[in-house]
Short mmCIF file of C-alpha atoms in Angstrom, two decimals:
data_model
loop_
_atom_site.label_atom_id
_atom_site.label_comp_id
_atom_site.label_asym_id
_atom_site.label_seq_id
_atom_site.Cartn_x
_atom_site.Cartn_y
_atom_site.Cartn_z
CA UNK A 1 0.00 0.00 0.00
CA UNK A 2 1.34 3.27 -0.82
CA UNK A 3 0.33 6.96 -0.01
CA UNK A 4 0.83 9.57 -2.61
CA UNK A 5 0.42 13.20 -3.13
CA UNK A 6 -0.76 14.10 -6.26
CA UNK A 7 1.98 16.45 -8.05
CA UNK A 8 0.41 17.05 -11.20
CA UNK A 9 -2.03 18.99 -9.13
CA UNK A 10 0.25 20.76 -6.77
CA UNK A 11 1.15 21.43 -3.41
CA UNK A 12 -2.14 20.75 -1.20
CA UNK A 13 -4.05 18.59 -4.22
CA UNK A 14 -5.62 15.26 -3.46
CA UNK A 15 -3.95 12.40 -2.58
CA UNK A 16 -4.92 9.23 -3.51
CA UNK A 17 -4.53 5.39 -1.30
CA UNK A 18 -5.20 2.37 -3.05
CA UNK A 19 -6.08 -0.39 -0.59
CA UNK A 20 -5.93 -4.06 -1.74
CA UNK A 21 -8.18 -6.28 0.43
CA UNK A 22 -5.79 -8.97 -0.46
CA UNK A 23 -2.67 -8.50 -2.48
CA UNK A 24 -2.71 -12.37 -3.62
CA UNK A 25 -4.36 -13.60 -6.60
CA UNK A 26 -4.50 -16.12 -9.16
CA UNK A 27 -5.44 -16.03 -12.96
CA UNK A 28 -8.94 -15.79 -13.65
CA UNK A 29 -9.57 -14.46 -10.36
CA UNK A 30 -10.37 -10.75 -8.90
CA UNK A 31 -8.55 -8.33 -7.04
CA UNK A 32 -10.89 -5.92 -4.63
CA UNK A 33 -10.42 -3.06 -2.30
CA UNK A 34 -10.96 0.51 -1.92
CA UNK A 35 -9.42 3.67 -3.78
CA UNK A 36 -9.27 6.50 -1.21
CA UNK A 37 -9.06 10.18 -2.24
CA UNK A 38 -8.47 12.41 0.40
CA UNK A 39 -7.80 16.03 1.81
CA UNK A 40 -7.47 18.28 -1.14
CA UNK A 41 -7.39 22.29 0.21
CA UNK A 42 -9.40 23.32 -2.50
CA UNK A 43 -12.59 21.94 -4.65
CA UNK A 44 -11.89 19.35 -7.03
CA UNK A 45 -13.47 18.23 -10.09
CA UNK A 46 -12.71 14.82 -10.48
CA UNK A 47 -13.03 13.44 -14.18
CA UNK A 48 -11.97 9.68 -13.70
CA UNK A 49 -10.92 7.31 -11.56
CA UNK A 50 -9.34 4.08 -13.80
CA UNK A 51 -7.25 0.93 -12.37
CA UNK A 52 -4.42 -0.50 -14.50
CA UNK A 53 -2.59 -3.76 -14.19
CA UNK A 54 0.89 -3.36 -15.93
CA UNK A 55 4.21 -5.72 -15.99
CA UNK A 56 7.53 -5.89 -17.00
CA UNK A 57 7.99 -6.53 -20.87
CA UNK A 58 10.95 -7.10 -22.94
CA UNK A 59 10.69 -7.12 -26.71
CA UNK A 60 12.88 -6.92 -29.70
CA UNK A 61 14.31 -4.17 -31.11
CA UNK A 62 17.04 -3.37 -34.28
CA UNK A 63 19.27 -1.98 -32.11
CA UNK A 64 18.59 -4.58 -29.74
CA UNK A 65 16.20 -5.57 -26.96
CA UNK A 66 14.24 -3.27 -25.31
CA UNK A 67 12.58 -3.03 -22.00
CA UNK A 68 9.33 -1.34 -20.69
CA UNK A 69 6.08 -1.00 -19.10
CA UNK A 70 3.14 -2.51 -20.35
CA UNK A 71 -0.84 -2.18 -18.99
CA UNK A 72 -2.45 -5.22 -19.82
CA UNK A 73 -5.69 -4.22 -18.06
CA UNK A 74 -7.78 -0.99 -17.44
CA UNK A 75 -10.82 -0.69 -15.43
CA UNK A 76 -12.81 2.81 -14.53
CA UNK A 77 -13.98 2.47 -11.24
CA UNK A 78 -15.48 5.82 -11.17
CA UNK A 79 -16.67 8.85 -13.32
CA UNK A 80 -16.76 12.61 -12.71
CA UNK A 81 -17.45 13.79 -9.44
CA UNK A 82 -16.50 16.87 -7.05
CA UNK A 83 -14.77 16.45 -4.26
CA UNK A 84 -14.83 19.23 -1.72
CA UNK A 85 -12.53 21.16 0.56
CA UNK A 86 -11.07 18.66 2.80
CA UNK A 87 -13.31 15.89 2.02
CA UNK A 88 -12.54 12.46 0.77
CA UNK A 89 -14.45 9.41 -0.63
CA UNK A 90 -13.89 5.96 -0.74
CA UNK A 91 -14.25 4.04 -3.87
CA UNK A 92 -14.91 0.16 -3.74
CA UNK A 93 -13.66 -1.90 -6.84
CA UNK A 94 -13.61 -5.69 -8.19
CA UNK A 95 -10.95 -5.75 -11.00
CA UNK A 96 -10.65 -9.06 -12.89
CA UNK A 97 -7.32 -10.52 -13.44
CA UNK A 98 -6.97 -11.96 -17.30
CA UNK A 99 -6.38 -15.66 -17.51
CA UNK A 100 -3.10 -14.74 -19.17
CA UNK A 101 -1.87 -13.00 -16.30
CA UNK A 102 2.09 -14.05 -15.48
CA UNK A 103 2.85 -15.85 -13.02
CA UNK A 104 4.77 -14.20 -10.24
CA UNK A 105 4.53 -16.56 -7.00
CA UNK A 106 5.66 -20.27 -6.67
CA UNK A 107 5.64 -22.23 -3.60
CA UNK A 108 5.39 -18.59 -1.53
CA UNK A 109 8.63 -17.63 -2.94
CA UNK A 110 8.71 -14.61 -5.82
CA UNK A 111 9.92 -15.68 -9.10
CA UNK A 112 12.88 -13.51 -9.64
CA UNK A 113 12.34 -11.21 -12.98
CA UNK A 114 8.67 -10.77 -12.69
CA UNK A 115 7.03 -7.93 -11.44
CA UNK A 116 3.33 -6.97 -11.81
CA UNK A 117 1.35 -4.10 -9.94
CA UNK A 118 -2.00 -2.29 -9.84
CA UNK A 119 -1.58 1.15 -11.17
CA UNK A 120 -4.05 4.24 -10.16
CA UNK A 121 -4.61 7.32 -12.02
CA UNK A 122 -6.34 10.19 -11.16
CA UNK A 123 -7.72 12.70 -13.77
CA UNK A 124 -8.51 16.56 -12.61
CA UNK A 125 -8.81 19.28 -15.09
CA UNK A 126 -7.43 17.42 -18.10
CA UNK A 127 -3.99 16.27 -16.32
CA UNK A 128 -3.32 12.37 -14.79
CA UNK A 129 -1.54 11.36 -12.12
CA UNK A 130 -0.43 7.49 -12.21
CA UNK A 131 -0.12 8.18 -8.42
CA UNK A 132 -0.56 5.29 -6.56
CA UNK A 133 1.34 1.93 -7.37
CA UNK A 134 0.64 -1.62 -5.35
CA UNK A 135 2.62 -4.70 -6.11
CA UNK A 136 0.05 -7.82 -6.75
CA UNK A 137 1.46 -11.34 -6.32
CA UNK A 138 0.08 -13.88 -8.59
CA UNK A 139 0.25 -17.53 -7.74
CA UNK A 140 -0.35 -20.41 -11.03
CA UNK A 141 -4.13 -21.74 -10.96
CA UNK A 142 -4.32 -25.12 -9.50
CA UNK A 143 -4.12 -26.74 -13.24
CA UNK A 144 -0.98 -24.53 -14.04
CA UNK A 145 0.71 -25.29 -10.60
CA UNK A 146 0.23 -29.30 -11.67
CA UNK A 147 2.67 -28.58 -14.60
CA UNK A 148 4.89 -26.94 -12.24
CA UNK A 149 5.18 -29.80 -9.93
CA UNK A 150 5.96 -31.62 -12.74
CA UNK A 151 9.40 -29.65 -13.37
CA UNK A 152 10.51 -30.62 -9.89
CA UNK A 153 10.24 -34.71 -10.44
CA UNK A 154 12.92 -34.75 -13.53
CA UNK A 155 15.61 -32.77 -11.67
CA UNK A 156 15.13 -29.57 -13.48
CA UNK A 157 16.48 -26.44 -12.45
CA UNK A 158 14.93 -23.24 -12.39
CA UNK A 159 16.68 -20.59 -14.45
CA UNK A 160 14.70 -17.65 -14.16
CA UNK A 161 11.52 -16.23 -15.86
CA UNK A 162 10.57 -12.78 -18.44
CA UNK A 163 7.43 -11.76 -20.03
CA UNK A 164 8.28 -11.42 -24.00
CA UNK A 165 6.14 -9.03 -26.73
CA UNK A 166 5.02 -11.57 -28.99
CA UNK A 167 2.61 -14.17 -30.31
CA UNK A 168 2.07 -17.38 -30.01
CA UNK A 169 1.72 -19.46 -33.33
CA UNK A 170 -1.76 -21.37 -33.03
CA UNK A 171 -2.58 -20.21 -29.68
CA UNK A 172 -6.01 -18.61 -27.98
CA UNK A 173 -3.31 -16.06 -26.75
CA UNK A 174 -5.55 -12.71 -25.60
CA UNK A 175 -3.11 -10.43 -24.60
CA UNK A 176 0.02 -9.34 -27.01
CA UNK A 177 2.93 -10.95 -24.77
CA UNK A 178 3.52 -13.91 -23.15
CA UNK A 179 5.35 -15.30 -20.04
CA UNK A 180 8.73 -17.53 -20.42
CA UNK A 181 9.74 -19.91 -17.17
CA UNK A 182 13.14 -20.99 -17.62
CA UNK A 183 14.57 -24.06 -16.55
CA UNK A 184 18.07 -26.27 -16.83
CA UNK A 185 17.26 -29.15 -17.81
CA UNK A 186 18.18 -32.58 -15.83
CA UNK A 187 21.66 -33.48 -16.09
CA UNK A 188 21.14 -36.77 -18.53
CA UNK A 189 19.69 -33.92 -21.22
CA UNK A 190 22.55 -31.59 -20.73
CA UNK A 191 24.73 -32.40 -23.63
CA UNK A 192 21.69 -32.23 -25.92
CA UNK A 193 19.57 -29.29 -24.24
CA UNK A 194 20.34 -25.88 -23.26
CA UNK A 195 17.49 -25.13 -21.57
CA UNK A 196 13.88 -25.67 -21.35
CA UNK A 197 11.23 -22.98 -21.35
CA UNK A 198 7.69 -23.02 -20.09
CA UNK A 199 5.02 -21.00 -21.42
CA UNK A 200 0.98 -21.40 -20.29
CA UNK A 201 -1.65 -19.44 -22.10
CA UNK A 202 -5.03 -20.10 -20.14
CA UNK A 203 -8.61 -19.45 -20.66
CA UNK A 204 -11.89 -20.17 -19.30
CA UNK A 205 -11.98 -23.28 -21.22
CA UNK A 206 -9.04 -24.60 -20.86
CA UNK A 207 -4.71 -24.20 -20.63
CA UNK A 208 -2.14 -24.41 -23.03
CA UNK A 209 0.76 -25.27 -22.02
CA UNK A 210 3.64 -24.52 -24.42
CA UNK A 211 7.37 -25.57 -24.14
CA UNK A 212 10.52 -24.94 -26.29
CA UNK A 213 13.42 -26.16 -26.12
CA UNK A 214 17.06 -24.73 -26.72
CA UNK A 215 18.79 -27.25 -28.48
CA UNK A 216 22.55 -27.53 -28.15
CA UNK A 217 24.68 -27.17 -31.84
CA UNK A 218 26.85 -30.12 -32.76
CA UNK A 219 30.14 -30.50 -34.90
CA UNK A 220 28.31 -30.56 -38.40
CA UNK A 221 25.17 -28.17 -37.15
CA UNK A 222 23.84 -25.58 -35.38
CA UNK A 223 21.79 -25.44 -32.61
CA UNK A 224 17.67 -25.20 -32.99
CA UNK A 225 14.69 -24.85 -31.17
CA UNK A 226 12.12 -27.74 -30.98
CA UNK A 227 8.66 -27.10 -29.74
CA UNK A 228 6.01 -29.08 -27.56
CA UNK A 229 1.97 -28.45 -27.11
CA UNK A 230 -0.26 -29.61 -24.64
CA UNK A 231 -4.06 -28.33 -24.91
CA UNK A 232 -6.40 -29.66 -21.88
CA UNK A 233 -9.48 -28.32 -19.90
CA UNK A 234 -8.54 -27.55 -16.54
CA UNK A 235 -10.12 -30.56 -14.74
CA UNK A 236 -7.96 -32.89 -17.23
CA UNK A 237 -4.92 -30.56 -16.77
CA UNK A 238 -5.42 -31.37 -13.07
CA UNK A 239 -5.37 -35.55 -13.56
CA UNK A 240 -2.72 -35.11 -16.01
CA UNK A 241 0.92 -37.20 -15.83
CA UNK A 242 2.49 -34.12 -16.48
CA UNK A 243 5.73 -35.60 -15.13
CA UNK A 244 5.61 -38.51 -17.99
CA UNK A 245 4.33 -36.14 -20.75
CA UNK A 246 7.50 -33.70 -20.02
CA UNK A 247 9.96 -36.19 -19.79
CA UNK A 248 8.47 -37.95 -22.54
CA UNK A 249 8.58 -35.14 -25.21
CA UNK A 250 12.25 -33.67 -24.23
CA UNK A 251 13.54 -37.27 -24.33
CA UNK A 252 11.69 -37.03 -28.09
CA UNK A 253 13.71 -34.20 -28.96
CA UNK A 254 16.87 -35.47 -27.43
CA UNK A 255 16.66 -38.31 -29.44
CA UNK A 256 16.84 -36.13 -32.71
CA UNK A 257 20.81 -35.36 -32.71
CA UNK A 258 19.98 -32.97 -36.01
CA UNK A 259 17.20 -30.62 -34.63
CA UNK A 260 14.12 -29.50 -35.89
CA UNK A 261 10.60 -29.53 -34.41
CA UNK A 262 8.92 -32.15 -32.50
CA UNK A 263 5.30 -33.32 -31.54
CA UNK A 264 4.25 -33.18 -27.88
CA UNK A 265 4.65 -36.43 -26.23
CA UNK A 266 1.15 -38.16 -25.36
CA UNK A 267 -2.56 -37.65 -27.26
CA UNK A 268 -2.58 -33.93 -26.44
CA UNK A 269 0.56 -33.31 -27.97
CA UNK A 270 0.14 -30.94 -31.22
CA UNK A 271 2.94 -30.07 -33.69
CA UNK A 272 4.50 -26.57 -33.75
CA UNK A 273 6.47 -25.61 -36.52
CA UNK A 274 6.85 -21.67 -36.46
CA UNK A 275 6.98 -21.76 -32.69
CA UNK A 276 6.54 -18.23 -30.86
CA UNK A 277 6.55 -14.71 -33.14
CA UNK A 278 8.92 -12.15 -31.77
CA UNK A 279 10.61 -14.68 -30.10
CA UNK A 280 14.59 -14.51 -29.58
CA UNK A 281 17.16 -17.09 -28.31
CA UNK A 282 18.88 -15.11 -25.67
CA UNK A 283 17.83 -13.42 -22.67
CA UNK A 284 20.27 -12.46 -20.74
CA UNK A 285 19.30 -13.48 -17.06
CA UNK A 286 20.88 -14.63 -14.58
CA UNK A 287 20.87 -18.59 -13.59
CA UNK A 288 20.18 -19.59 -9.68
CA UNK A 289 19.90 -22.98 -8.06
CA UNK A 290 17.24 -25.03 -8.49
CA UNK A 291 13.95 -24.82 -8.54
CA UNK A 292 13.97 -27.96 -6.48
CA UNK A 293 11.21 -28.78 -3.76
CA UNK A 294 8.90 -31.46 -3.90
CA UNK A 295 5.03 -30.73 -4.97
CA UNK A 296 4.27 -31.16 -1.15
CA UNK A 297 5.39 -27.10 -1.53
CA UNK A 298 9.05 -27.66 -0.62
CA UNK A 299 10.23 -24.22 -1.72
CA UNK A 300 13.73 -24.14 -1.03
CA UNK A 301 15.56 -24.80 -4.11
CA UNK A 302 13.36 -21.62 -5.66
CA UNK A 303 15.23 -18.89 -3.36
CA UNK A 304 18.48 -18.19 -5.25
CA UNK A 305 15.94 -17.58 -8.84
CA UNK A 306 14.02 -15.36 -6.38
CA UNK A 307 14.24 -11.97 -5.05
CA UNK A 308 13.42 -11.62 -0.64
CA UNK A 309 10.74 -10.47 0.21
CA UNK A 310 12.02 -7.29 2.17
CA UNK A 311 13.98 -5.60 -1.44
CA UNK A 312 10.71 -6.68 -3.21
CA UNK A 313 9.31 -2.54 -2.69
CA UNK A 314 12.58 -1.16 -3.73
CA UNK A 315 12.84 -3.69 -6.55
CA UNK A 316 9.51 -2.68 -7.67
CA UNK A 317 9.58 0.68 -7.41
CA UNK A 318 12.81 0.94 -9.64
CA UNK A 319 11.29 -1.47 -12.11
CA UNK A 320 8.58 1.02 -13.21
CA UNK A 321 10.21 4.25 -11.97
CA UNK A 322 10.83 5.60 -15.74
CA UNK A 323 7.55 4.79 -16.33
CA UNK A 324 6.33 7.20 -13.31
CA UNK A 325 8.87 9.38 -14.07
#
């Protein structure tokens, strides 16, 4: 929860508290609580009162890749009113949280490169202020966390994780990025695999799980990306042998010494052959220990990929300070 003057207004303008009655969610869910606007020395014609969820994004540029902020939702939780001389008003809300949403939270521990927030802007006499920022953790959907216990059985290890600008070929995908969980793969796949990374676009209906993975280059070729598919409604997401339909596809692709694309392994399996759009090979993060843990919630191989809980604020506030700014 943060506390913040209003500048674009001036000294003695409104300030505005955004109160989250929970700052947990999951995909598909809601996030509620109150906006509070407060003690203004002067009448105030308020023109609009709108919520934004925004993230971290990294994309591709010519010169390189680029980094920035990117809203993914907007909700107006109130129109034009006036608010007088040393009044205030409290604002209820419900905003929904996309399926899409990235994942941030695993096992209670924060997946280090992801940060997403609720954003609040005030509007008053044709300026905004984006004056009030709360960090939202979002934890995987109990189909998406059954994946995720998955990656723990093979002795992966967890690498880190980015949202990417981009689309994915074939997919449902509603919003224009898409989230990346990196992982080492187990040590019997490390002279044919780089890495493996995880990618879920979920609906309603149903979750997608994507997963690529970084083939290493040999004497007589270079390295490639092969690509896996898995499309299931939640409830058969949830029975799934995701541990045997991993380990079954990147043993597929292991077993092809000259690259290319593979099937998913098992009847849900689909073939993949342009992969992700705007996606690139290299992204620059740091590697930590494993992602380890048991799906009993044993969380401690996830803390050197994570970031502690007390630097989380001044993490997040330097994450989207330019975008303040």
């Amino acid at each position: 929860m943060f506390k913040r003057v209003m500048w674009a207004f001036g000294v003695g303008g409104p300030s505005v508290d955004t109160v989250l009655a929970s700052p947990h969610c999951r995909p598909g869910e809601h996030l509620s609580g109150d906006v509070r606007i407060a003690a203004a020395d002067f009448d105030v014609e308020v023109q609009q009162v709108t919520l934004g969820l925004v993230t971290r994004v990294e994309s591709e540029r010519a010169e390189g890749e680029g980094v920035g902020t990117s809203e993914f939702h907007r909700l107006e939780v109130s129109g034009s009113f006036q608010l007088r001389a040393g009044a205030s008003k409290t604002i209820p809300f419900r905003l929904p949280v996309p399926w899409e949403t990235p994942v941030t939270e695993v096992y209670g521990q924060h997946l280090h490169g992801m940060t997403i927030g609720v954003r609040t802007e005030l509007a008053i006499a044709k300026a905004v202020d984006k004056g009030d920022l709360d960090e939202v953790s979002v934890r995987p959907t109990s189909s998406q966390q059954r994946v995720l216990e998955a990656f723990s059985q093979p002795g992966f290890q967890f690498k880190g994780a980015d949202v990417e600008l981009g689309q994915i070929y074939g997919a449902p995908q509603q919003l224009p990025f898409y989230q990346e969980i990196e992982f080492y793969p187990p040590p019997d796949y490390q002279g044919s695999v780089n890495e493996v990374e995880l990618t879920f676009v979920a609906g309603p209906g149903g979750l997608m799980v994507v997963l690529e993975a970084d083939k290493r280059g040999g004497m007589f070729h270079s390295g490639t990306d092969a690509y896996g598919r898995f499309h299931l409604d939640h409830d058969q997401a949830l029975h799934a042998d995701w541990a045997t339909e991993i380990s079954g596809w990147l043993q597929s692709v292991a077993d092809q010494h000259c690259g290319g694309f593979h099937t998913g392994h098992g009847p849900h399996g689909n073939h993949d052959p342009n992969g992700k759009h705007g996606h690139h090979d290299e992204h620059g993060h740091r590697g930590g220990p494993g992602w380890g843990g048991a799906a009993a919630g044993v969380a401690a191989g996830f803390v050197g990929g994570m970031v502690a809980g007390e630097v989380l604020e001044e993490v997040f506030e330097e994450v989207f300070e330019d975008d303040e700014d």
